[in-house]
Amino acid sequence: MKTLLLVSLCLMIGVHLGAEVIPIVRSEAADVREKWAASELSRFLEEIYEGDRFPVRTKEPKSGGYILLGTHGSVPLLRELVDDSGVTKPGSFVVKRVTNGGREIGVIVGNNSRGTLDGVYALLEQKLGYGFYLHGNAAENADSGPFSFDKWDLAASPEFQERLVFNWYNFISGVSAWNLDDYKKWIRQSARMRYTSVMLHAYSWSPFHAFSYNGETKPVLRIQNTQYGPLWDNKQTEDIRKLIGGELFEDEGPIFGADVSKVGFDGVTLENRVARAKAMMREVVDYAVNTVGMEFNWVIDVDTGYANPQNVIMTLPEKDRIRMWDRYVARPDTEEGYLYYKNMIETIISDYPGITNLTVWWRANSGTKYDGMVNPLPFDDKLARLPDEWHEEYKAAPDDAIGPDTEQFPTVAPANLFYAKVTEAFRNALDELGRSEVKLGYGSWIRSNEEYTSFFPANYFQDEELTAYALEYNMKFDTNEAFRERLRRYGEKRNLVVIEWAHHDDGMYLGRPYTPPTDFADKLHESRAHGFGVIHWMTKPLDVFFKNLQNQIWSDSLNESYLQTCEKVAYDYFGPTQAEQMANYLAEWWTTAPQFGRETGLLGQTNVGDFDDRIAGCERRIALLEAVDTSGFSGEALARWRFFKGHEEWIALFHQAQRDWDLELQKATILKYIEKGTAEGPMTRGEEGILIQHNLKWLDTEKEHKRMAH
């Protein structure tokens, strides 16, 4: 009777008879990353080895085996158990099984706490079969036996220290529609894929960038949603619940977008919209830095009209302003002008104290398009616009920094001298405000088909301390050797981070992600890069791109091919029984499925053509999927298979509807999009945003119909 009561009690409190308890021991003084590493290891080991428990402790148990994680500095015993040889490189780690005093210990030791955290994720993925992706986790290949340390044998180091995931505010199919939980998932999954940083750009009219100075407040708009903000061709509608698929938005309400953007709902007003937006972002930054241990890179524009609020700047004395066309910018190297910039920085770090990196961003071209204000100085008057005190500094610049200067393509070097003065003011302000640890950088688009870009003068004028973030516009880093040679000039002088696109707004937004660069680590080394990044808006179905680029830069999977990544993804997504067939499908999809559509325009406006061949390609790949024996799939694996099959069917229908311009076929396409988007559960925010765009930007719109007629 007592035994029965004990069994019942154990089951009630979640303890199984025969279950193992293997403590995870970390330092009592562990930093954020080591604490997160221990909690993550506990969480996923308990998921893999159901019934066993892996409690986190700060002291070794008196008996039995346990897990010990940290660095040689944080946990002195680790130095006795693992020598320095495997953890000499920054970010490196060693995972192994050791015995000490007759006790078995699983050890995870990093060169630094980042290495310790990455060692946890590498162990879970590479040895225990648990897959981490941007969209979510996949455990079809997870270890199925009883817990043991038999597979704990792993060591690796990253070739590049900075590895970032970059998101950009402007589309409702992207981060603009996210709420706090969406951000937190993005941050967690980025960390689990062993990226080191998250980077966020929001245009200067965003509420995130509001500040006041000299009694004036910078004008800002609202975060765009389906009832506000036509910028970047976001379409508005009275009630999203009235659209095809609108029943999915009953909990959302009439407006699709971030909750903090919905003025008139849940207490958001025109008056408090800035405070509510900033409060959300403060939590986002804090979660990334102080819970997950990621770096948070805050990106701000400095060259657009909204970045230079005239009502505030005009409060400065005339000597502290520089005239740009019919507007002004604050002069960074005068007393009053500097205080303007210092106030801006003080507001940013007060609003978001967790920020670890601050990146100054500017337009790449010399035109006024997209609100460019500083780059397009007049060809015959550029020096006259610069303060007299700057002229000698400008004239001392070498010819390759100034670059070609014609009336058709005037140099952007004068603007870059101004940007360098701004970043110098930012550095001084950060230091004076006690935030010297915040790293400073600059970034812009860079095109492989242009011999001269704004990166040339920036490399000359900007302090070597600043990191250069090169957003590689044409996706030619893989094939353009001359472009990599130009990048090398920046990498030899400063930290250079090359940013690739997982998908691209200019015609490559939907369908599949890009096929990744080959031998990526070698080409980054060739460019003398310090790191790399991936820019995106949506999260699904881009997982394979993020996974491949990350895998390519680790010593134990260096330059991993997309075929190898497909094999790993197939095991994670679908399990071992049909992994070969699904890997073949994934490789075929990743290289031959169409990329099409854009958000800044009508949904079918760009790269939607070659209709018959693309439809035939979908049918060929669907046949590959239908040849797979799904009878042994788990519910999750079958749902993923249904997603890919539905995704192919949707692409085919989209092209057929675009070819025939058939309204009923368009509606059928939208229904297919809903079917495939909900195959694995609720749609992501990105998928919901594209569903809305199907309705508002594509469904029998008069403009699109006329375009097709011609």
Short mmCIF file of C-alpha atoms in Angstrom, two decimals, residues 14-15 19-27 34-47 49 51-69 103 106 147 149 152:
data_model
loop_
_atom_site.label_atom_id
_atom_site.label_comp_id
_atom_site.label_asym_id
_atom_site.label_seq_id
_atom_site.Cartn_x
_atom_site.Cartn_y
_atom_site.Cartn_z
CA GLY A 14 6.02 14.62 -12.38
CA VAL A 15 8.77 12.30 -11.14
CA ALA A 19 14.06 8.48 -13.92
CA GLU A 20 17.56 9.88 -13.77
CA VAL A 21 18.42 13.18 -12.15
CA ILE A 22 21.57 14.69 -13.65
CA PRO A 23 22.31 18.15 -12.26
CA ILE A 24 23.73 20.87 -14.49
CA VAL A 25 26.30 22.82 -12.51
CA ARG A 26 27.32 26.38 -13.39
CA SER A 27 29.19 29.08 -11.52
CA GLU A 34 26.31 30.97 -19.00
CA LYS A 35 23.05 31.23 -17.09
CA TRP A 36 21.11 31.02 -20.34
CA ALA A 37 23.29 28.12 -21.52
CA ALA A 38 22.49 26.13 -18.38
CA SER A 39 18.75 26.82 -18.59
CA GLU A 40 18.63 25.97 -22.30
CA LEU A 41 20.55 22.73 -21.79
CA SER A 42 18.18 21.76 -18.99
CA ARG A 43 15.12 22.54 -21.08
CA PHE A 44 16.13 20.59 -24.16
CA LEU A 45 17.68 17.61 -22.39
CA GLU A 46 14.41 17.16 -20.50
CA GLU A 47 12.56 17.32 -23.81
CA TYR A 49 15.08 12.40 -22.51
CA GLY A 51 11.11 11.67 -17.71
CA ASP A 52 14.72 12.46 -16.75
CA ARG A 53 15.46 15.67 -14.89
CA PHE A 54 18.35 18.08 -15.37
CA PRO A 55 18.06 20.73 -12.64
CA VAL A 56 20.44 23.69 -12.72
CA ARG A 57 22.66 24.04 -9.65
CA THR A 58 25.58 26.19 -8.56
CA LYS A 59 27.24 23.48 -6.44
CA GLU A 60 28.44 20.01 -7.37
CA PRO A 61 26.25 17.15 -6.09
CA LYS A 62 27.75 15.02 -3.35
CA SER A 63 27.47 11.85 -5.42
CA GLY A 64 26.67 10.62 -8.90
CA GLY A 65 27.30 12.00 -12.35
CA TYR A 66 26.56 15.53 -13.39
CA ILE A 67 27.12 18.15 -16.08
CA LEU A 68 29.59 21.01 -15.62
CA LEU A 69 29.57 24.05 -17.90
CA ARG A 103 32.37 10.12 -11.08
CA GLY A 106 29.76 15.78 -18.96
CA PHE A 147 20.53 9.35 -21.32
CA PHE A 149 27.46 10.78 -22.03
CA TRP A 152 29.59 13.92 -25.68
#
